[in-house]
Amino acid sequence: MTYELLGITVLWTFLFGYLIVASIDFGAGFYSYYSKATNKAHIIHNIVQRYLSPVWEVTNVFLVFFLIGIIGFFPDTAYYYGTALLIPGSIAIILLAIRGSYYAFSTYGAKDSHFFSFLYGATGLLIPASLTVVLTVSLGGYIVVDNDQIQLLYGELFGSAYSWSVVILAIVSVLFISASFLTYYAARANDNRALELLRKYTITWSFPTIIMGIVVFLLLSKRNITQFENMLDIGWVFAVSFIAFVAAVVLIWKRQRYGTAFTLVVIQYFTAFFGYGVAHLPYLLYPHLTIYDGFTNESMAIALIIAFVAGLFLLIPSLYLLLRLFLFDADYVQGNK
Amino acid sequence: MFEYDPVLFSRILTYVTLGFHVIFATLGVGVPLMIAIAEWMGIKRGDPHYTLMARRWARGFVITVAVGVVTGTAIALQLALLWPNFMQAAGHTIGLPMFMETFAFFFEAIFLGIYLYTWDRFKSKMKHFLLVIPIVIGATASAFFITSVNSFMNAPQGFNIVDGVLTDVSPLAAMFNAATPTKISHVIITCYLTAAFILGMIAAYKILRGNKHVYHKKALHMTMVSALVFAVATAAIGDLSGKYLHEYQPEKLAAAEWHFETETEAPLILGGILTEDNEVEYALEIPFALSILAGGTPDTEVIGLNEYPEDELPPLWVHYFFDAMVFIGMYLAAVSALFVLFNWQNRRNPLRKLNPFKSWMLRLIVLGGPLSMFAIQFGWIFAEVGRQPWILHSVMTTAEGATTSDHVDIMLWIFILLYAVLGVTSYLVLRKMFLHNPVEHELERRGIPYHTVEKDVES
Ligand code: HDD
Ligand code: HEM
Ligand code: HEM
């Protein structure tokens, strides 16, 4: 494996980590607002709070890790994406800022404000929408580069069916991933009313998710044929993803083994996400930037990788401790602690 | 009003974001240490007041962390958006500490989550105390790593540029550059100092408002003793920072001191104004002091501004910011020293009969809170503006580092609005949080007995 590949694999893995933990968080925000608005707050509010409170800050760090990591490993991305994405990037920052701080305000400060939970719910859907712009742009055709000026073509971006379908896919995925996790969490907590409601949400969002997945795939053939064909070449990966999806939905439908079902959802997204990523290589920004010409120098690469391995030694035990105390501790989950 | 210039707007927006972030970041670095000290005292002395102190501070801390985290995320994105050329260069050279900083964040975030929700979960109090240690380490490590990036901007090293191409990069040499030791230690110690004064300010304010509970006196005593230690260290390390500047960025030191001619036995200039033809008027001059600050002896030769081409000099108004920072440093040291002396019940202490809880003393302490925060701002403005026109000293100018994108101006207004809203709500939330749940109620609820001390409050 070359340093370039190693670097992008590490970063892609963390982005995947963000995708899962942030989806749970974003979706939870939306459900908790939605259930308040429809007077079902008492049913799922506790579940959402018990899970989110200790982990929300960790979620954010996954994103920061990806951002800083990509600048470390591929400094040229700062130049290309930085210049082009000033506006969408800033919008994402603002939404993240509102979300993070108002979550803390409402959880630790003010008691149950309707406005705070509205902000929390709404940003939960808007943030994934604005972040996916980056993925869309990376496919090429939305940025022009002429003598040192880099510009984002807003007309192209907002006028394209592809970019909108990706946005919708992102939103429904957030709702699906989140619901399937919270179903599992509610099952562990022995909270049957919450479980029933969340199970219903999971099933509701499962079909839109898979349909949007297929729609995006088909539209991709018009957008970037190389990427499309690369993905067809590794079609088995997406087949695995599909099977995992079906198995997850069947388990939840049959009210069996919610933990396994959630793991299957993670596998579904893992395979699809990495399949997409592999097909995207070697481009970071099609066709301007590849992982090879944007890579940092060798000594920096080695230093970053050493730091990364050392960091994992610190991180994995701490994450394990966090999970043991708040996710795998049945007493905590059930609210006895 | 003026023509659209992306460089200018990027500079302003960077300042607004960093200036806002650093308020919360400073508390984020300093407050965990104070929490740790309080919890430790609670265990060692078996005094539930200190434990409650740690508990209440931790609760307030979460709010400042939240704003610190979101503004920090904003900077991380903004640096890439506003300074793409600089970040490209930085990624190649100083990416390592930035990357390591994210591990520090992870570490801190994980243990903060655990710490907050496990107060009553362990049988042994010591176990819970151990959880605060990673938070202190994580917070201080964040400051360590990010400040080493900033040191690199002041004293870039660890690479070569041959025909415009970067070669021989050594990430460790870049990280541990000439500015690193003084910069990092000064930044970290001032974070501690500021946190101690802000918490001391709250206690002093409560007592001043007529609250006689011993809880506040204990808090005030603890924060002031810590503040004294940190203030003395701040001044000592500040002095070393001056020596660093003398060696590596003499133009910054000269600009801070309006020092034009290269000479020995240079005086230190306090305040004053600068006339059209660079004459200093109405200033207080301390003979030899600049030479001593720069090199330790009066006969140190201090390089003057006249040695530099006009277009490589920072704006000279940084002088006032430097002076204000140093003045505040002296003020904080003096106030905390007075309080500690008055309160020190040793037979040989001649001042022990004086009441440290007199209202004038408390007022001085309250004033120290905002002043310490201003000193942080002033210090950064001095350090960053004093580096101009360079973004990477002698390697890349600020204008070369900036984005060429349109619309930076709109972003500036939007972010100012965002920070205003965040600032105001976090203030309101913090106020509400503590007003609705005053110490007395919480003591009663937790069944902690009330003790009195010998000296009474006089207000
Ligand atoms: C509570 C805040 C505070 C206080 C009381 C002081 N400082 Fe400071 N100072 C800072 C907060 C600060 C800072 C915000 O942390 C800076 C900005 C950049 C940096 O490296 O630290 C700084 C920078 C800074 C620099 C520039 C370093 C550089 O650009 O590399 C010097 C020379 C000093 N300080 C010297 C002093 C002296 C002699 C003080 C006398 C007591 C003093 N400071 C008090
Ligand atoms: C947190 C406290 C900080 C404050 C208040 C602060 C303040 C400022 C100010 C006032 C400027 C504008 C200078 C000018 O253009 O005249 C500036 C610029 C800048 N600072 Fe800092 N700074 C801080 C820390 C840092 C750190 C730790 C870094 C490094 C990662 C950094 C990176 C930059 C960059 C890239 C610029 C833009 C280039 C420039 O104008 O020099 N700053 N900052
Ligand atoms: C000297 C100035 C700075 C200090 C002392 C500082 C310190 C901190 C601290 C302590 C936190 C954690 C918030 C908390 O736990 O309270 C934080 C958050 C953050 N800072 Fe700064 N910071 C500084 C400047 C910067 C700069 C220039 C950057 C940009 C590279 C930056 C990036 C971040 C990020 C991304 C976060 C959020 C981390 C997360 O998601 O948990 N900081 N900073």
Short mmCIF file of N, CA and C in Angstrom, two decimals, chain A residues 195-320:
data_model
loop_
_atom_site.label_atom_id
_atom_site.label_comp_id
_atom_site.label_asym_id
_atom_site.label_seq_id
_atom_site.Cartn_x
_atom_site.Cartn_y
_atom_site.Cartn_z
N LEU A 195 -39.66 1.89 21.81
CA LEU A 195 -39.23 0.89 20.84
C LEU A 195 -40.22 0.80 19.68
N GLU A 196 -41.50 0.72 20.01
CA GLU A 196 -42.52 0.58 18.96
C GLU A 196 -42.49 1.77 18.01
N LEU A 197 -42.41 2.97 18.61
CA LEU A 197 -42.42 4.17 17.78
C LEU A 197 -41.19 4.22 16.88
N LEU A 198 -40.03 3.94 17.46
CA LEU A 198 -38.79 4.04 16.68
C LEU A 198 -38.72 2.95 15.62
N ARG A 199 -39.26 1.79 15.96
CA ARG A 199 -39.28 0.71 14.98
C ARG A 199 -40.11 1.14 13.77
N LYS A 200 -41.22 1.80 14.06
CA LYS A 200 -42.07 2.29 12.97
C LYS A 200 -41.30 3.29 12.11
N TYR A 201 -40.57 4.20 12.77
CA TYR A 201 -39.78 5.16 11.99
C TYR A 201 -38.76 4.44 11.11
N THR A 202 -38.10 3.44 11.67
CA THR A 202 -37.07 2.75 10.89
C THR A 202 -37.68 2.15 9.63
N ILE A 203 -38.81 1.50 9.81
CA ILE A 203 -39.41 0.85 8.63
C ILE A 203 -39.90 1.89 7.63
N THR A 204 -40.47 2.97 8.16
CA THR A 204 -40.93 4.02 7.25
C THR A 204 -39.81 4.53 6.36
N TRP A 205 -38.63 4.73 6.96
CA TRP A 205 -37.56 5.36 6.18
C TRP A 205 -36.71 4.37 5.40
N SER A 206 -36.93 3.07 5.60
CA SER A 206 -36.05 2.12 4.93
C SER A 206 -36.24 2.15 3.41
N PHE A 207 -37.49 2.22 2.94
CA PHE A 207 -37.67 2.13 1.50
C PHE A 207 -37.23 3.38 0.75
N PRO A 208 -37.58 4.56 1.25
CA PRO A 208 -37.02 5.75 0.59
C PRO A 208 -35.49 5.68 0.49
N THR A 209 -34.85 5.13 1.51
CA THR A 209 -33.39 5.09 1.50
C THR A 209 -32.89 4.27 0.33
N ILE A 210 -33.44 3.07 0.18
CA ILE A 210 -32.89 2.20 -0.84
C ILE A 210 -33.26 2.72 -2.23
N ILE A 211 -34.45 3.32 -2.33
CA ILE A 211 -34.85 3.85 -3.64
C ILE A 211 -33.95 5.02 -4.03
N MET A 212 -33.67 5.88 -3.06
CA MET A 212 -32.80 7.02 -3.38
C MET A 212 -31.40 6.52 -3.74
N GLY A 213 -30.96 5.47 -3.07
CA GLY A 213 -29.65 4.91 -3.41
C GLY A 213 -29.60 4.52 -4.88
N ILE A 214 -30.65 3.87 -5.32
CA ILE A 214 -30.67 3.43 -6.73
C ILE A 214 -30.77 4.62 -7.67
N VAL A 215 -31.61 5.60 -7.31
CA VAL A 215 -31.76 6.78 -8.15
C VAL A 215 -30.41 7.49 -8.33
N VAL A 216 -29.72 7.69 -7.22
CA VAL A 216 -28.43 8.38 -7.29
C VAL A 216 -27.48 7.61 -8.20
N PHE A 217 -27.48 6.30 -8.04
CA PHE A 217 -26.61 5.47 -8.86
C PHE A 217 -26.91 5.66 -10.34
N LEU A 218 -28.18 5.65 -10.70
CA LEU A 218 -28.54 5.80 -12.11
C LEU A 218 -28.18 7.19 -12.64
N LEU A 219 -28.45 8.20 -11.82
CA LEU A 219 -28.13 9.56 -12.29
C LEU A 219 -26.63 9.75 -12.45
N LEU A 220 -25.88 9.00 -11.67
CA LEU A 220 -24.42 9.12 -11.73
C LEU A 220 -23.90 8.80 -13.12
N SER A 221 -24.55 7.89 -13.81
CA SER A 221 -24.08 7.51 -15.14
C SER A 221 -24.09 8.73 -16.07
N LYS A 222 -24.99 9.67 -15.82
CA LYS A 222 -25.01 10.87 -16.65
C LYS A 222 -23.96 11.87 -16.21
N ARG A 223 -23.65 11.83 -14.93
CA ARG A 223 -22.80 12.86 -14.34
C ARG A 223 -21.33 12.56 -14.58
N ASN A 224 -20.94 11.35 -14.26
CA ASN A 224 -19.52 11.01 -14.35
C ASN A 224 -19.43 9.54 -14.72
N ILE A 225 -19.22 9.30 -16.00
CA ILE A 225 -19.32 7.94 -16.51
C ILE A 225 -18.18 7.07 -16.00
N THR A 226 -17.01 7.67 -15.81
CA THR A 226 -15.88 6.88 -15.28
C THR A 226 -16.22 6.32 -13.92
N GLN A 227 -16.71 7.20 -13.06
CA GLN A 227 -17.07 6.77 -11.72
C GLN A 227 -18.14 5.67 -11.79
N PHE A 228 -19.10 5.87 -12.66
CA PHE A 228 -20.19 4.92 -12.80
C PHE A 228 -19.65 3.55 -13.20
N GLU A 229 -18.77 3.55 -14.19
CA GLU A 229 -18.24 2.26 -14.65
C GLU A 229 -17.33 1.62 -13.61
N ASN A 230 -16.55 2.46 -12.92
CA ASN A 230 -15.74 1.91 -11.84
C ASN A 230 -16.62 1.22 -10.80
N MET A 231 -17.76 1.80 -10.54
CA MET A 231 -18.64 1.22 -9.54
C MET A 231 -19.25 -0.08 -10.06
N LEU A 232 -19.58 -0.11 -11.36
CA LEU A 232 -20.12 -1.35 -11.93
C LEU A 232 -19.09 -2.48 -11.83
N ASP A 233 -17.80 -2.11 -12.02
CA ASP A 233 -16.75 -3.12 -11.94
C ASP A 233 -16.69 -3.82 -10.59
N ILE A 234 -17.02 -3.08 -9.55
CA ILE A 234 -17.01 -3.71 -8.23
C ILE A 234 -18.44 -3.86 -7.74
N GLY A 235 -19.30 -4.25 -8.66
CA GLY A 235 -20.72 -4.36 -8.35
C GLY A 235 -21.03 -5.25 -7.15
N TRP A 236 -20.19 -6.26 -6.91
CA TRP A 236 -20.48 -7.18 -5.81
C TRP A 236 -20.53 -6.46 -4.46
N VAL A 237 -19.72 -5.40 -4.33
CA VAL A 237 -19.72 -4.64 -3.08
C VAL A 237 -21.11 -4.06 -2.81
N PHE A 238 -21.71 -3.56 -3.86
CA PHE A 238 -23.02 -2.96 -3.68
C PHE A 238 -24.09 -4.02 -3.48
N ALA A 239 -23.82 -5.19 -4.05
CA ALA A 239 -24.74 -6.30 -3.81
C ALA A 239 -24.72 -6.68 -2.33
N VAL A 240 -23.52 -6.74 -1.75
CA VAL A 240 -23.41 -7.03 -0.31
C VAL A 240 -24.19 -6.00 0.49
N SER A 241 -24.01 -4.76 0.08
CA SER A 241 -24.69 -3.66 0.76
C SER A 241 -26.20 -3.88 0.73
N PHE A 242 -26.70 -4.25 -0.43
CA PHE A 242 -28.13 -4.44 -0.59
C PHE A 242 -28.63 -5.59 0.30
N ILE A 243 -27.87 -6.69 0.30
CA ILE A 243 -28.27 -7.84 1.10
C ILE A 243 -28.32 -7.46 2.59
N ALA A 244 -27.30 -6.71 3.03
CA ALA A 244 -27.26 -6.28 4.43
C ALA A 244 -28.50 -5.45 4.74
N PHE A 245 -28.86 -4.60 3.82
CA PHE A 245 -30.04 -3.75 4.01
C PHE A 245 -31.29 -4.62 4.19
N VAL A 246 -31.48 -5.56 3.26
CA VAL A 246 -32.68 -6.39 3.33
C VAL A 246 -32.72 -7.16 4.65
N ALA A 247 -31.57 -7.73 5.01
CA ALA A 247 -31.53 -8.52 6.25
C ALA A 247 -31.87 -7.65 7.45
N ALA A 248 -31.35 -6.43 7.47
CA ALA A 248 -31.62 -5.52 8.60
C ALA A 248 -33.11 -5.24 8.69
N VAL A 249 -33.72 -4.92 7.57
CA VAL A 249 -35.14 -4.57 7.60
C VAL A 249 -35.98 -5.78 8.02
N VAL A 250 -35.60 -6.95 7.53
CA VAL A 250 -36.36 -8.16 7.90
C VAL A 250 -36.30 -8.38 9.41
N LEU A 251 -35.09 -8.23 9.98
CA LEU A 251 -34.97 -8.44 11.43
C LEU A 251 -35.82 -7.46 12.21
N ILE A 252 -35.77 -6.23 11.78
CA ILE A 252 -36.54 -5.22 12.53
C ILE A 252 -38.04 -5.48 12.35
N TRP A 253 -38.40 -5.85 11.16
CA TRP A 253 -39.81 -6.16 10.87
C TRP A 253 -40.30 -7.27 11.78
N LYS A 254 -39.44 -8.30 11.94
CA LYS A 254 -39.83 -9.45 12.75
C LYS A 254 -39.59 -9.23 14.24
N ARG A 255 -39.16 -8.03 14.60
CA ARG A 255 -38.88 -7.71 16.02
C ARG A 255 -37.83 -8.63 16.61
N GLN A 256 -36.80 -8.88 15.85
CA GLN A 256 -35.76 -9.77 16.35
C GLN A 256 -34.42 -9.07 16.35
N ARG A 257 -33.61 -9.35 17.34
CA ARG A 257 -32.20 -8.99 17.34
C ARG A 257 -31.90 -7.61 16.76
N TYR A 258 -32.33 -6.60 17.50
CA TYR A 258 -32.15 -5.24 17.01
C TYR A 258 -30.69 -4.86 16.90
N GLY A 259 -29.87 -5.44 17.78
CA GLY A 259 -28.44 -5.14 17.74
C GLY A 259 -27.82 -5.61 16.43
N THR A 260 -28.12 -6.83 16.06
CA THR A 260 -27.63 -7.36 14.79
C THR A 260 -28.16 -6.51 13.63
N ALA A 261 -29.41 -6.13 13.74
CA ALA A 261 -30.00 -5.33 12.66
C ALA A 261 -29.22 -4.03 12.48
N PHE A 262 -28.89 -3.39 13.60
CA PHE A 262 -28.14 -2.13 13.46
C PHE A 262 -26.76 -2.40 12.88
N THR A 263 -26.12 -3.47 13.31
CA THR A 263 -24.82 -3.80 12.74
C THR A 263 -24.94 -4.00 11.22
N LEU A 264 -26.02 -4.63 10.80
CA LEU A 264 -26.21 -4.83 9.36
C LEU A 264 -26.37 -3.48 8.63
N VAL A 265 -27.06 -2.55 9.28
CA VAL A 265 -27.19 -1.22 8.66
C VAL A 265 -25.81 -0.59 8.51
N VAL A 266 -24.98 -0.74 9.55
CA VAL A 266 -23.63 -0.20 9.45
C VAL A 266 -22.88 -0.87 8.30
N ILE A 267 -23.04 -2.17 8.17
CA ILE A 267 -22.37 -2.88 7.06
C ILE A 267 -22.90 -2.37 5.72
N GLN A 268 -24.20 -2.19 5.65
CA GLN A 268 -24.79 -1.67 4.41
C GLN A 268 -24.11 -0.36 3.99
N TYR A 269 -23.97 0.55 4.94
CA TYR A 269 -23.37 1.83 4.58
C TYR A 269 -21.86 1.72 4.41
N PHE A 270 -21.24 0.87 5.19
CA PHE A 270 -19.80 0.70 5.07
C PHE A 270 -19.43 0.24 3.67
N THR A 271 -20.10 -0.79 3.19
CA THR A 271 -19.77 -1.31 1.86
C THR A 271 -20.08 -0.27 0.79
N ALA A 272 -21.25 0.37 0.89
CA ALA A 272 -21.60 1.34 -0.14
C ALA A 272 -20.62 2.51 -0.13
N PHE A 273 -20.27 2.97 1.07
CA PHE A 273 -19.41 4.14 1.20
C PHE A 273 -18.01 3.85 0.68
N PHE A 274 -17.49 2.67 1.06
CA PHE A 274 -16.15 2.35 0.58
C PHE A 274 -16.16 1.97 -0.90
N GLY A 275 -17.23 1.34 -1.36
CA GLY A 275 -17.34 1.06 -2.79
C GLY A 275 -17.31 2.35 -3.59
N TYR A 276 -18.07 3.31 -3.13
CA TYR A 276 -18.09 4.61 -3.78
C TYR A 276 -16.69 5.24 -3.74
N GLY A 277 -16.06 5.15 -2.58
CA GLY A 277 -14.74 5.76 -2.42
C GLY A 277 -13.70 5.12 -3.33
N VAL A 278 -13.70 3.80 -3.39
CA VAL A 278 -12.72 3.10 -4.24
C VAL A 278 -12.93 3.49 -5.69
N ALA A 279 -14.18 3.59 -6.10
CA ALA A 279 -14.46 3.94 -7.49
C ALA A 279 -14.02 5.38 -7.80
N HIS A 280 -13.97 6.18 -6.76
CA HIS A 280 -13.61 7.59 -6.94
C HIS A 280 -12.11 7.75 -7.16
N LEU A 281 -11.33 6.81 -6.66
CA LEU A 281 -9.87 6.93 -6.74
C LEU A 281 -9.41 6.87 -8.18
N PRO A 282 -8.33 7.47 -8.51
CA PRO A 282 -7.42 8.20 -7.63
C PRO A 282 -7.81 9.67 -7.44
N TYR A 283 -8.99 10.05 -7.88
CA TYR A 283 -9.29 11.49 -7.85
C TYR A 283 -9.78 11.97 -6.50
N LEU A 284 -9.26 13.12 -6.07
CA LEU A 284 -9.84 13.82 -4.94
C LEU A 284 -10.84 14.84 -5.46
N LEU A 285 -10.50 15.42 -6.59
CA LEU A 285 -11.40 16.35 -7.25
C LEU A 285 -11.27 16.06 -8.74
N TYR A 286 -12.28 15.43 -9.27
CA TYR A 286 -12.24 15.02 -10.66
C TYR A 286 -12.35 16.24 -11.57
N PRO A 287 -11.57 16.40 -12.59
CA PRO A 287 -10.35 15.68 -12.96
C PRO A 287 -9.10 16.47 -12.57
N HIS A 288 -9.23 17.42 -11.63
CA HIS A 288 -8.11 18.34 -11.37
C HIS A 288 -7.07 17.79 -10.42
N LEU A 289 -7.51 16.99 -9.46
CA LEU A 289 -6.62 16.67 -8.36
C LEU A 289 -6.72 15.19 -8.03
N THR A 290 -5.56 14.50 -8.02
CA THR A 290 -5.56 13.10 -7.60
C THR A 290 -4.85 12.99 -6.27
N ILE A 291 -4.96 11.82 -5.66
CA ILE A 291 -4.27 11.65 -4.38
C ILE A 291 -2.76 11.71 -4.59
N TYR A 292 -2.30 11.48 -5.81
CA TYR A 292 -0.85 11.45 -6.01
C TYR A 292 -0.27 12.84 -6.19
N ASP A 293 -0.98 13.71 -6.91
CA ASP A 293 -0.35 15.03 -7.05
C ASP A 293 -0.69 15.96 -5.89
N GLY A 294 -1.68 15.59 -5.10
CA GLY A 294 -1.98 16.47 -3.97
C GLY A 294 -1.33 16.02 -2.68
N PHE A 295 -0.46 15.02 -2.74
CA PHE A 295 0.01 14.42 -1.50
C PHE A 295 1.12 15.24 -0.85
N THR A 296 1.19 15.12 0.46
CA THR A 296 2.23 15.84 1.20
C THR A 296 3.58 15.14 0.99
N ASN A 297 4.64 15.78 1.48
CA ASN A 297 5.96 15.18 1.30
C ASN A 297 6.11 13.94 2.18
N GLU A 298 7.14 13.17 1.88
CA GLU A 298 7.25 11.87 2.52
C GLU A 298 7.49 11.96 4.03
N SER A 299 8.34 12.89 4.46
CA SER A 299 8.63 12.93 5.90
C SER A 299 7.38 13.32 6.68
N MET A 300 6.57 14.22 6.11
CA MET A 300 5.33 14.58 6.80
C MET A 300 4.39 13.37 6.84
N ALA A 301 4.34 12.66 5.73
CA ALA A 301 3.45 11.50 5.69
C ALA A 301 3.81 10.50 6.78
N ILE A 302 5.11 10.22 6.90
CA ILE A 302 5.53 9.25 7.92
C ILE A 302 5.19 9.77 9.31
N ALA A 303 5.48 11.06 9.54
CA ALA A 303 5.19 11.64 10.85
C ALA A 303 3.70 11.55 11.17
N LEU A 304 2.87 11.84 10.18
CA LEU A 304 1.42 11.80 10.43
C LEU A 304 0.97 10.38 10.74
N ILE A 305 1.54 9.42 10.02
CA ILE A 305 1.11 8.04 10.25
C ILE A 305 1.54 7.57 11.63
N ILE A 306 2.76 7.94 12.02
CA ILE A 306 3.21 7.56 13.38
C ILE A 306 2.29 8.21 14.42
N ALA A 307 2.00 9.49 14.21
CA ALA A 307 1.12 10.18 15.16
C ALA A 307 -0.24 9.51 15.20
N PHE A 308 -0.67 9.08 14.05
CA PHE A 308 -1.99 8.46 13.97
C PHE A 308 -2.03 7.15 14.78
N VAL A 309 -1.00 6.33 14.58
CA VAL A 309 -0.97 5.05 15.30
C VAL A 309 -0.88 5.31 16.80
N ALA A 310 -0.01 6.24 17.19
CA ALA A 310 0.10 6.57 18.61
C ALA A 310 -1.23 7.08 19.13
N GLY A 311 -1.89 7.90 18.32
CA GLY A 311 -3.18 8.45 18.73
C GLY A 311 -4.21 7.36 18.95
N LEU A 312 -4.17 6.34 18.08
CA LEU A 312 -5.15 5.27 18.23
C LEU A 312 -4.98 4.53 19.56
N PHE A 313 -3.73 4.40 19.99
CA PHE A 313 -3.49 3.72 21.27
C PHE A 313 -4.16 4.47 22.42
N LEU A 314 -4.25 5.76 22.25
CA LEU A 314 -4.89 6.59 23.26
C LEU A 314 -6.41 6.52 23.12
N LEU A 315 -6.81 6.55 21.87
CA LEU A 315 -8.22 6.75 21.54
C LEU A 315 -9.05 5.51 21.79
N ILE A 316 -8.54 4.36 21.35
CA ILE A 316 -9.37 3.17 21.39
C ILE A 316 -9.74 2.78 22.81
N PRO A 317 -8.78 2.75 23.76
CA PRO A 317 -9.19 2.44 25.13
C PRO A 317 -10.18 3.46 25.69
N SER A 318 -9.98 4.74 25.36
CA SER A 318 -10.90 5.74 25.92
C SER A 318 -12.29 5.58 25.33
N LEU A 319 -12.36 5.34 24.02
CA LEU A 319 -13.67 5.14 23.40
C LEU A 319 -14.34 3.91 24.00
N TYR A 320 -13.52 2.89 24.23
CA TYR A 320 -14.06 1.67 24.81
C TYR A 320 -14.67 1.96 26.18
#
